[in-house]
Amino acid sequence: MSIAENIQIIKEKISNAEKKSGRTAGSVKLLAVSKFHPANDVLEAINAGQFYFGENRVQEAVEKFTPILENNPQVQLHIIGSLQSNKVKNAVKIASCIESIDRIELLKEMEKQCSKLEKNIEVLFELHTGEDSKSGFESPEKIEEALKLCAENQFPHIIPKGFMTMAPFTTDESLIRTSFSTLRKLSEKMKIEFPQFDLNELSMGMSGDFEIAIEEGSTIVRVGTAIFGERDYSK
Ligand SMILES: *Cc1c(COP(=O)(O)O)cnc(C)c1O
């Protein structure tokens, strides 16, 4: 299967999952996760009409996407992996959104770098809901605290857009569903508490579980393997 064919298949599955759960057609965006895959694969996806990409390591993203972004102004890149503070400067240069906000310190550093660049950046707050991954804020209360600081206008270049999580790696569908519904409930609560922000994005669902995520309210599915194939971690 080519990358273009894989994208077509995923889009059909997204569309079916939207229908199945009574969601509006087109309400779920496909973020193509190209980590560990070469720039040529990204270009192949772009030729197939895919303009929305995710990478989890800043150095790799900068090398791969700097030329791609120069030549393809419609392409948007999200950083989805945990972000070290010393990588923020490069991350905010290339990304339109950082999905993996997991601490308030990170917002402070992003504000500093974004104000230098005079660039606004969108963010999603990552909640730790899975057993396996260690990434994300430990509790909804910590995310609420971060949003309060945003509401006090402490980070004028940072635009909160919603929430992100990774479900546990398990075949137990009920555990996966619980992870996604926990994030949705947090989002519903935060939307009421912070009506000044547009907190409509719910980034949840990967190759193995995106259909469940859509049923639970996902608006962004982050799909890597099902588009680009297995990753070669030895590289
Ligand atoms: C790698 C990665 C994905 C994509 O995973 P696949 O199982 O290959 O679809 C999604 N989200 C995050 C945070 C990732 O690091």
PDB file of C-alpha atoms and ligand atoms in Angstrom:
ATOM      1  CA  MET A   1       0.000   0.000   0.000  1.00  0.00           C
ATOM      2  CA  SER A   2       1.225   3.476  -0.821  1.00  0.00           C
ATOM      3  CA  ILE A   3       1.120   6.371   1.634  1.00  0.00           C
ATOM      4  CA  ALA A   4      -1.620   7.970  -0.482  1.00  0.00           C
ATOM      5  CA  GLU A   5      -3.706   4.780  -0.308  1.00  0.00           C
ATOM      6  CA  ASN A   6      -3.196   4.490   3.432  1.00  0.00           C
ATOM      7  CA  ILE A   7      -4.338   8.092   3.935  1.00  0.00           C
ATOM      8  CA  GLN A   8      -7.432   7.381   1.847  1.00  0.00           C
ATOM      9  CA  ILE A   9      -8.260   4.306   3.932  1.00  0.00           C
ATOM     10  CA  ILE A  10      -7.798   6.142   7.242  1.00  0.00           C
ATOM     11  CA  LYS A  11      -9.987   9.004   6.021  1.00  0.00           C
ATOM     12  CA  GLU A  12     -12.759   6.560   5.160  1.00  0.00           C
ATOM     13  CA  LYS A  13     -12.466   4.968   8.604  1.00  0.00           C
ATOM     14  CA  ILE A  14     -12.602   8.404  10.230  1.00  0.00           C
ATOM     15  CA  SER A  15     -15.674   9.259   8.210  1.00  0.00           C
ATOM     16  CA  ASN A  16     -17.384   5.986   9.172  1.00  0.00           C
ATOM     17  CA  ALA A  17     -16.568   6.503  12.852  1.00  0.00           C
ATOM     18  CA  GLU A  18     -17.991  10.032  12.662  1.00  0.00           C
ATOM     19  CA  LYS A  19     -21.226   8.640  11.209  1.00  0.00           C
ATOM     20  CA  LYS A  20     -21.417   5.778  13.687  1.00  0.00           C
ATOM     21  CA  SER A  21     -21.225   8.162  16.645  1.00  0.00           C
ATOM     22  CA  GLY A  22     -23.474  10.848  15.192  1.00  0.00           C
ATOM     23  CA  ARG A  23     -20.638  13.319  14.794  1.00  0.00           C
ATOM     24  CA  THR A  24     -20.653  16.029  12.112  1.00  0.00           C
ATOM     25  CA  ALA A  25     -18.873  14.943   8.928  1.00  0.00           C
ATOM     26  CA  GLY A  26     -15.418  16.510   8.846  1.00  0.00           C
ATOM     27  CA  SER A  27     -15.293  17.250  12.578  1.00  0.00           C
ATOM     28  CA  VAL A  28     -12.229  15.039  13.077  1.00  0.00           C
ATOM     29  CA  LYS A  29      -8.855  16.145  11.691  1.00  0.00           C
ATOM     30  CA  LEU A  30      -6.143  13.685  10.691  1.00  0.00           C
ATOM     31  CA  LEU A  31      -2.678  14.551  12.011  1.00  0.00           C
ATOM     32  CA  ALA A  32      -0.129  12.449  10.125  1.00  0.00           C
ATOM     33  CA  VAL A  33       2.652  11.486  12.544  1.00  0.00           C
ATOM     34  CA  SER A  34       5.845  11.273  10.480  1.00  0.00           C
ATOM     35  CA  LYS A  35       8.402  10.689  13.230  1.00  0.00           C
ATOM     36  CA  PHE A  36      11.247   8.351  12.153  1.00  0.00           C
ATOM     37  CA  HIS A  37      10.083   8.591   8.544  1.00  0.00           C
ATOM     38  CA  PRO A  38      12.021  10.581   5.916  1.00  0.00           C
ATOM     39  CA  ALA A  39      11.077  13.899   4.323  1.00  0.00           C
ATOM     40  CA  ASN A  40      10.228  12.078   1.084  1.00  0.00           C
ATOM     41  CA  ASP A  41       7.409  10.251   2.853  1.00  0.00           C
ATOM     42  CA  VAL A  42       6.073  13.588   4.097  1.00  0.00           C
ATOM     43  CA  LEU A  43       6.211  14.959   0.544  1.00  0.00           C
ATOM     44  CA  GLU A  44       4.305  11.916  -0.685  1.00  0.00           C
ATOM     45  CA  ALA A  45       1.606  12.617   1.898  1.00  0.00           C
ATOM     46  CA  ILE A  46       1.506  16.305   0.883  1.00  0.00           C
ATOM     47  CA  ASN A  47       1.000  15.238  -2.744  1.00  0.00           C
ATOM     48  CA  ALA A  48      -1.963  13.195  -1.507  1.00  0.00           C
ATOM     49  CA  GLY A  49      -3.469  16.364   0.009  1.00  0.00           C
ATOM     50  CA  GLN A  50      -2.329  15.860   3.610  1.00  0.00           C
ATOM     51  CA  PHE A  51      -1.159  19.154   5.151  1.00  0.00           C
ATOM     52  CA  TYR A  52      -1.326  18.461   8.862  1.00  0.00           C
ATOM     53  CA  PHE A  53       1.661  16.684  10.488  1.00  0.00           C
ATOM     54  CA  GLY A  54       2.951  15.691  13.910  1.00  0.00           C
ATOM     55  CA  GLU A  55       6.506  15.064  15.102  1.00  0.00           C
ATOM     56  CA  ASN A  56       7.647  14.212  18.599  1.00  0.00           C
ATOM     57  CA  ARG A  57      11.327  15.179  18.577  1.00  0.00           C
ATOM     58  CA  VAL A  58      12.300  18.779  17.934  1.00  0.00           C
ATOM     59  CA  GLN A  59      15.698  18.174  16.329  1.00  0.00           C
ATOM     60  CA  GLU A  60      14.267  15.682  13.851  1.00  0.00           C
ATOM     61  CA  ALA A  61      11.326  17.975  13.147  1.00  0.00           C
ATOM     62  CA  VAL A  62      13.569  20.987  12.455  1.00  0.00           C
ATOM     63  CA  GLU A  63      15.780  19.060  10.025  1.00  0.00           C
ATOM     64  CA  LYS A  64      12.881  17.480   8.191  1.00  0.00           C
ATOM     65  CA  PHE A  65      10.329  20.271   8.177  1.00  0.00           C
ATOM     66  CA  THR A  66      12.310  23.512   7.769  1.00  0.00           C
ATOM     67  CA  PRO A  67      12.612  23.089   3.965  1.00  0.00           C
ATOM     68  CA  ILE A  68       9.130  21.545   3.697  1.00  0.00           C
ATOM     69  CA  LEU A  69       7.518  24.504   5.469  1.00  0.00           C
ATOM     70  CA  GLU A  70       9.398  26.975   3.257  1.00  0.00           C
ATOM     71  CA  ASN A  71       8.052  25.340   0.104  1.00  0.00           C
ATOM     72  CA  ASN A  72       4.582  24.402   1.353  1.00  0.00           C
ATOM     73  CA  PRO A  73       2.987  27.296   3.236  1.00  0.00           C
ATOM     74  CA  GLN A  74      -0.233  25.350   3.811  1.00  0.00           C
ATOM     75  CA  VAL A  75       1.566  22.703   5.904  1.00  0.00           C
ATOM     76  CA  GLN A  76       1.100  22.836   9.672  1.00  0.00           C
ATOM     77  CA  LEU A  77       3.286  21.017  12.160  1.00  0.00           C
ATOM     78  CA  HIS A  78       2.334  19.970  15.671  1.00  0.00           C
ATOM     79  CA  ILE A  79       4.885  18.902  18.275  1.00  0.00           C
ATOM     80  CA  ILE A  80       3.366  15.945  20.129  1.00  0.00           C
ATOM     81  CA  GLY A  81       6.249  14.601  22.249  1.00  0.00           C
ATOM     82  CA  SER A  82       7.402  15.739  25.659  1.00  0.00           C
ATOM     83  CA  LEU A  83       9.372  18.921  25.226  1.00  0.00           C
ATOM     84  CA  GLN A  84      12.544  19.839  27.118  1.00  0.00           C
ATOM     85  CA  SER A  85      12.828  23.514  27.989  1.00  0.00           C
ATOM     86  CA  ASN A  86      16.056  23.915  26.009  1.00  0.00           C
ATOM     87  CA  LYS A  87      14.235  22.742  22.855  1.00  0.00           C
ATOM     88  CA  VAL A  88      11.428  25.292  23.141  1.00  0.00           C
ATOM     89  CA  LYS A  89      13.189  27.970  21.105  1.00  0.00           C
ATOM     90  CA  ASN A  90      13.459  25.708  18.042  1.00  0.00           C
ATOM     91  CA  ALA A  91      10.066  24.128  18.601  1.00  0.00           C
ATOM     92  CA  VAL A  92       8.127  27.398  18.541  1.00  0.00           C
ATOM     93  CA  LYS A  93       9.895  28.460  15.343  1.00  0.00           C
ATOM     94  CA  ILE A  94       8.545  25.565  13.303  1.00  0.00           C
ATOM     95  CA  ALA A  95       5.344  24.457  15.023  1.00  0.00           C
ATOM     96  CA  SER A  96       1.861  25.954  14.867  1.00  0.00           C
ATOM     97  CA  CYS A  97       0.814  23.997  17.955  1.00  0.00           C
ATOM     98  CA  ILE A  98       2.501  22.253  20.870  1.00  0.00           C
ATOM     99  CA  GLU A  99       0.184  19.429  21.933  1.00  0.00           C
ATOM    100  CA  SER A 100       2.342  18.118  24.769  1.00  0.00           C
ATOM    101  CA  ILE A 101       2.170  20.860  27.399  1.00  0.00           C
ATOM    102  CA  ASP A 102       2.869  19.015  30.657  1.00  0.00           C
ATOM    103  CA  ARG A 103       4.119  21.688  33.072  1.00  0.00           C
ATOM    104  CA  ILE A 104       3.756  25.372  33.815  1.00  0.00           C
ATOM    105  CA  GLU A 105       7.520  25.961  33.424  1.00  0.00           C
ATOM    106  CA  LEU A 106       7.125  25.051  29.769  1.00  0.00           C
ATOM    107  CA  LEU A 107       4.519  27.785  29.262  1.00  0.00           C
ATOM    108  CA  LYS A 108       6.880  30.336  30.831  1.00  0.00           C
ATOM    109  CA  GLU A 109       9.715  29.379  28.499  1.00  0.00           C
ATOM    110  CA  MET A 110       7.393  29.340  25.482  1.00  0.00           C
ATOM    111  CA  GLU A 111       6.075  32.788  26.320  1.00  0.00           C
ATOM    112  CA  LYS A 112       9.660  34.073  26.545  1.00  0.00           C
ATOM    113  CA  GLN A 113      10.657  32.626  23.168  1.00  0.00           C
ATOM    114  CA  CYS A 114       7.397  33.531  21.413  1.00  0.00           C
ATOM    115  CA  SER A 115       7.550  37.132  22.561  1.00  0.00           C
ATOM    116  CA  LYS A 116      11.071  37.393  21.076  1.00  0.00           C
ATOM    117  CA  LEU A 117       9.781  36.017  17.779  1.00  0.00           C
ATOM    118  CA  GLU A 118       6.535  38.018  18.033  1.00  0.00           C
ATOM    119  CA  LYS A 119       4.732  34.782  17.258  1.00  0.00           C
ATOM    120  CA  ASN A 120       1.591  33.358  18.816  1.00  0.00           C
ATOM    121  CA  ILE A 121       1.442  29.618  19.329  1.00  0.00           C
ATOM    122  CA  GLU A 122      -1.438  27.263  20.003  1.00  0.00           C
ATOM    123  CA  VAL A 123      -1.212  24.728  22.801  1.00  0.00           C
ATOM    124  CA  LEU A 124      -3.003  21.651  24.040  1.00  0.00           C
ATOM    125  CA  PHE A 125      -2.682  20.535  27.652  1.00  0.00           C
ATOM    126  CA  GLU A 126      -1.677  16.901  27.937  1.00  0.00           C
ATOM    127  CA  LEU A 127      -3.303  14.843  30.661  1.00  0.00           C
ATOM    128  CA  HIS A 128      -1.685  11.654  31.861  1.00  0.00           C
ATOM    129  CA  THR A 129      -4.460   9.048  31.661  1.00  0.00           C
ATOM    130  CA  GLY A 130      -2.553   5.900  30.637  1.00  0.00           C
ATOM    131  CA  GLU A 131      -0.607   3.550  32.873  1.00  0.00           C
ATOM    132  CA  ASP A 132       2.352   3.171  30.531  1.00  0.00           C
ATOM    133  CA  SER A 133       3.243   6.606  29.291  1.00  0.00           C
ATOM    134  CA  LYS A 134       4.696   8.985  31.815  1.00  0.00           C
ATOM    135  CA  SER A 135       3.907  12.094  29.823  1.00  0.00           C
ATOM    136  CA  GLY A 136       1.353  14.738  30.649  1.00  0.00           C
ATOM    137  CA  PHE A 137       0.101  16.669  33.658  1.00  0.00           C
ATOM    138  CA  GLU A 138      -0.512  14.309  36.574  1.00  0.00           C
ATOM    139  CA  SER A 139      -3.990  15.632  37.378  1.00  0.00           C
ATOM    140  CA  PRO A 140      -6.835  17.729  35.959  1.00  0.00           C
ATOM    141  CA  GLU A 141      -6.254  20.196  38.829  1.00  0.00           C
ATOM    142  CA  LYS A 142      -2.764  20.974  37.514  1.00  0.00           C
ATOM    143  CA  ILE A 143      -4.200  21.721  34.098  1.00  0.00           C
ATOM    144  CA  GLU A 144      -6.808  23.963  35.677  1.00  0.00           C
ATOM    145  CA  GLU A 145      -3.981  25.799  37.446  1.00  0.00           C
ATOM    146  CA  ALA A 146      -2.163  26.312  34.140  1.00  0.00           C
ATOM    147  CA  LEU A 147      -5.329  27.601  32.478  1.00  0.00           C
ATOM    148  CA  LYS A 148      -5.858  30.032  35.346  1.00  0.00           C
ATOM    149  CA  LEU A 149      -2.456  31.556  34.635  1.00  0.00           C
ATOM    150  CA  CYS A 150      -3.396  31.856  30.968  1.00  0.00           C
ATOM    151  CA  ALA A 151      -6.672  33.498  31.973  1.00  0.00           C
ATOM    152  CA  GLU A 152      -4.694  36.025  34.049  1.00  0.00           C
ATOM    153  CA  ASN A 153      -2.955  36.884  30.790  1.00  0.00           C
ATOM    154  CA  GLN A 154       0.445  35.750  32.017  1.00  0.00           C
ATOM    155  CA  PHE A 155       1.240  34.199  28.625  1.00  0.00           C
ATOM    156  CA  PRO A 156      -0.148  36.567  25.990  1.00  0.00           C
ATOM    157  CA  HIS A 157       1.498  34.706  23.069  1.00  0.00           C
ATOM    158  CA  ILE A 158       0.034  31.359  24.054  1.00  0.00           C
ATOM    159  CA  ILE A 159      -3.378  30.334  22.762  1.00  0.00           C
ATOM    160  CA  PRO A 160      -5.016  27.457  24.646  1.00  0.00           C
ATOM    161  CA  LYS A 161      -6.970  25.282  22.196  1.00  0.00           C
ATOM    162  CA  GLY A 162      -7.789  22.133  24.142  1.00  0.00           C
ATOM    163  CA  PHE A 163      -6.431  18.893  25.504  1.00  0.00           C
ATOM    164  CA  MET A 164      -4.421  15.825  24.533  1.00  0.00           C
ATOM    165  CA  THR A 165      -3.870  12.353  25.915  1.00  0.00           C
ATOM    166  CA  MET A 166      -2.392   8.965  25.090  1.00  0.00           C
ATOM    167  CA  ALA A 167      -4.415   5.911  26.057  1.00  0.00           C
ATOM    168  CA  PRO A 168      -2.651   2.979  27.710  1.00  0.00           C
ATOM    169  CA  PHE A 169      -1.209   0.367  25.327  1.00  0.00           C
ATOM    170  CA  THR A 170      -3.636  -2.445  25.993  1.00  0.00           C
ATOM    171  CA  THR A 171      -6.143  -4.638  24.205  1.00  0.00           C
ATOM    172  CA  ASP A 172      -8.666  -3.875  26.951  1.00  0.00           C
ATOM    173  CA  GLU A 173     -11.038  -1.548  25.122  1.00  0.00           C
ATOM    174  CA  SER A 174     -12.734  -0.377  28.304  1.00  0.00           C
ATOM    175  CA  LEU A 175      -9.431   0.998  29.675  1.00  0.00           C
ATOM    176  CA  ILE A 176      -8.827   2.864  26.413  1.00  0.00           C
ATOM    177  CA  ARG A 177     -12.361   4.266  26.453  1.00  0.00           C
ATOM    178  CA  THR A 178     -11.980   5.396  30.073  1.00  0.00           C
ATOM    179  CA  SER A 179      -8.798   7.256  29.186  1.00  0.00           C
ATOM    180  CA  PHE A 180     -10.534   9.124  26.360  1.00  0.00           C
ATOM    181  CA  SER A 181     -13.716   9.861  28.298  1.00  0.00           C
ATOM    182  CA  THR A 182     -11.642  11.208  31.200  1.00  0.00           C
ATOM    183  CA  LEU A 183     -10.111  13.737  28.821  1.00  0.00           C
ATOM    184  CA  ARG A 184     -13.500  14.641  27.352  1.00  0.00           C
ATOM    185  CA  LYS A 185     -14.962  15.254  30.816  1.00  0.00           C
ATOM    186  CA  LEU A 186     -12.014  17.479  31.716  1.00  0.00           C
ATOM    187  CA  SER A 187     -12.547  19.426  28.509  1.00  0.00           C
ATOM    188  CA  GLU A 188     -16.283  19.909  29.201  1.00  0.00           C
ATOM    189  CA  LYS A 189     -15.487  21.234  32.666  1.00  0.00           C
ATOM    190  CA  MET A 190     -12.731  23.568  31.485  1.00  0.00           C
ATOM    191  CA  LYS A 191     -14.868  24.977  28.662  1.00  0.00           C
ATOM    192  CA  ILE A 192     -17.393  26.127  31.257  1.00  0.00           C
ATOM    193  CA  GLU A 193     -14.774  27.482  33.643  1.00  0.00           C
ATOM    194  CA  PHE A 194     -12.794  29.310  30.930  1.00  0.00           C
ATOM    195  CA  PRO A 195     -15.346  30.547  28.363  1.00  0.00           C
ATOM    196  CA  GLN A 196     -12.855  33.177  27.161  1.00  0.00           C
ATOM    197  CA  PHE A 197     -10.836  30.416  25.464  1.00  0.00           C
ATOM    198  CA  ASP A 198     -11.789  28.285  22.501  1.00  0.00           C
ATOM    199  CA  LEU A 199     -10.994  24.896  24.071  1.00  0.00           C
ATOM    200  CA  ASN A 200     -12.610  22.713  21.447  1.00  0.00           C
ATOM    201  CA  GLU A 201      -9.719  20.501  20.401  1.00  0.00           C
ATOM    202  CA  LEU A 202      -9.449  16.993  21.839  1.00  0.00           C
ATOM    203  CA  SER A 203      -6.351  15.275  20.492  1.00  0.00           C
ATOM    204  CA  MET A 204      -6.789  11.583  21.174  1.00  0.00           C
ATOM    205  CA  GLY A 205      -6.499   8.371  19.214  1.00  0.00           C
ATOM    206  CA  MET A 206      -3.568   6.761  17.387  1.00  0.00           C
ATOM    207  CA  SER A 207      -3.296   4.006  14.734  1.00  0.00           C
ATOM    208  CA  GLY A 208      -4.656   1.317  17.050  1.00  0.00           C
ATOM    209  CA  ASP A 209      -7.441   3.198  18.786  1.00  0.00           C
ATOM    210  CA  PHE A 210      -8.546   6.223  16.752  1.00  0.00           C
ATOM    211  CA  GLU A 211     -12.011   4.860  16.018  1.00  0.00           C
ATOM    212  CA  ILE A 212     -12.715   4.482  19.751  1.00  0.00           C
ATOM    213  CA  ALA A 213     -11.338   7.984  20.295  1.00  0.00           C
ATOM    214  CA  ILE A 214     -13.731   9.429  17.700  1.00  0.00           C
ATOM    215  CA  GLU A 215     -16.663   7.756  19.439  1.00  0.00           C
ATOM    216  CA  GLU A 216     -15.461   9.439  22.642  1.00  0.00           C
ATOM    217  CA  GLY A 217     -15.298  12.913  21.082  1.00  0.00           C
ATOM    218  CA  SER A 218     -11.823  13.248  19.540  1.00  0.00           C
ATOM    219  CA  THR A 219     -11.298  16.156  17.114  1.00  0.00           C
ATOM    220  CA  ILE A 220      -7.670  15.341  16.197  1.00  0.00           C
ATOM    221  CA  VAL A 221      -6.431  11.789  15.640  1.00  0.00           C
ATOM    222  CA  ARG A 222      -2.646  11.345  15.559  1.00  0.00           C
ATOM    223  CA  VAL A 223      -1.902   8.513  13.148  1.00  0.00           C
ATOM    224  CA  GLY A 224       1.616   7.349  12.290  1.00  0.00           C
ATOM    225  CA  THR A 225       2.055   3.640  11.630  1.00  0.00           C
ATOM    226  CA  ALA A 226      -1.195   3.180   9.703  1.00  0.00           C
ATOM    227  CA  ILE A 227      -0.038   5.844   7.214  1.00  0.00           C
ATOM    228  CA  PHE A 228       3.742   5.517   6.997  1.00  0.00           C
ATOM    229  CA  GLY A 229       4.308   1.911   8.162  1.00  0.00           C
ATOM    230  CA  GLU A 230       6.373   0.595  11.061  1.00  0.00           C
ATOM    231  CA  ARG A 231       9.066   2.867  12.472  1.00  0.00           C
ATOM    232  CA  ASP A 232      12.701   1.758  12.347  1.00  0.00           C
ATOM    233  CA  TYR A 233      13.998   2.753  15.774  1.00  0.00           C
ATOM    234  CA  SER A 234      17.527   1.559  14.980  1.00  0.00           C
ATOM    235  CA  LYS A 235      18.103   4.644  12.797  1.00  0.00           C
TER     236      LYS A 235
HETATM  237  C1  LIG B   1       4.091   8.209  17.738  1.00  0.00           C
HETATM  238  C2  LIG B   1       2.933   8.892  18.301  1.00  0.00           C
HETATM  239  C3  LIG B   1       1.662   8.755  17.704  1.00  0.00           C
HETATM  240  C4  LIG B   1       1.377   7.876  16.496  1.00  0.00           C
HETATM  241  O1  LIG B   1       1.378   6.538  16.881  1.00  0.00           O
HETATM  242  P1  LIG B   1       0.957   5.354  15.865  1.00  0.00           P
HETATM  243  O2  LIG B   1       0.599   4.238  16.757  1.00  0.00           O
HETATM  244  O3  LIG B   1       2.150   5.083  15.015  1.00  0.00           O
HETATM  245  O4  LIG B   1      -0.185   5.838  15.069  1.00  0.00           O
HETATM  246  C5  LIG B   1       0.610   9.471  18.276  1.00  0.00           C
HETATM  247  N1  LIG B   1       0.794  10.267  19.348  1.00  0.00           N
HETATM  248  C6  LIG B   1       1.997  10.410  19.935  1.00  0.00           C
HETATM  249  C7  LIG B   1       2.112  11.303  21.119  1.00  0.00           C
HETATM  250  C8  LIG B   1       3.091   9.727  19.442  1.00  0.00           C
HETATM  251  O5  LIG B   1       4.284   9.887  20.039  1.00  0.00           O
END
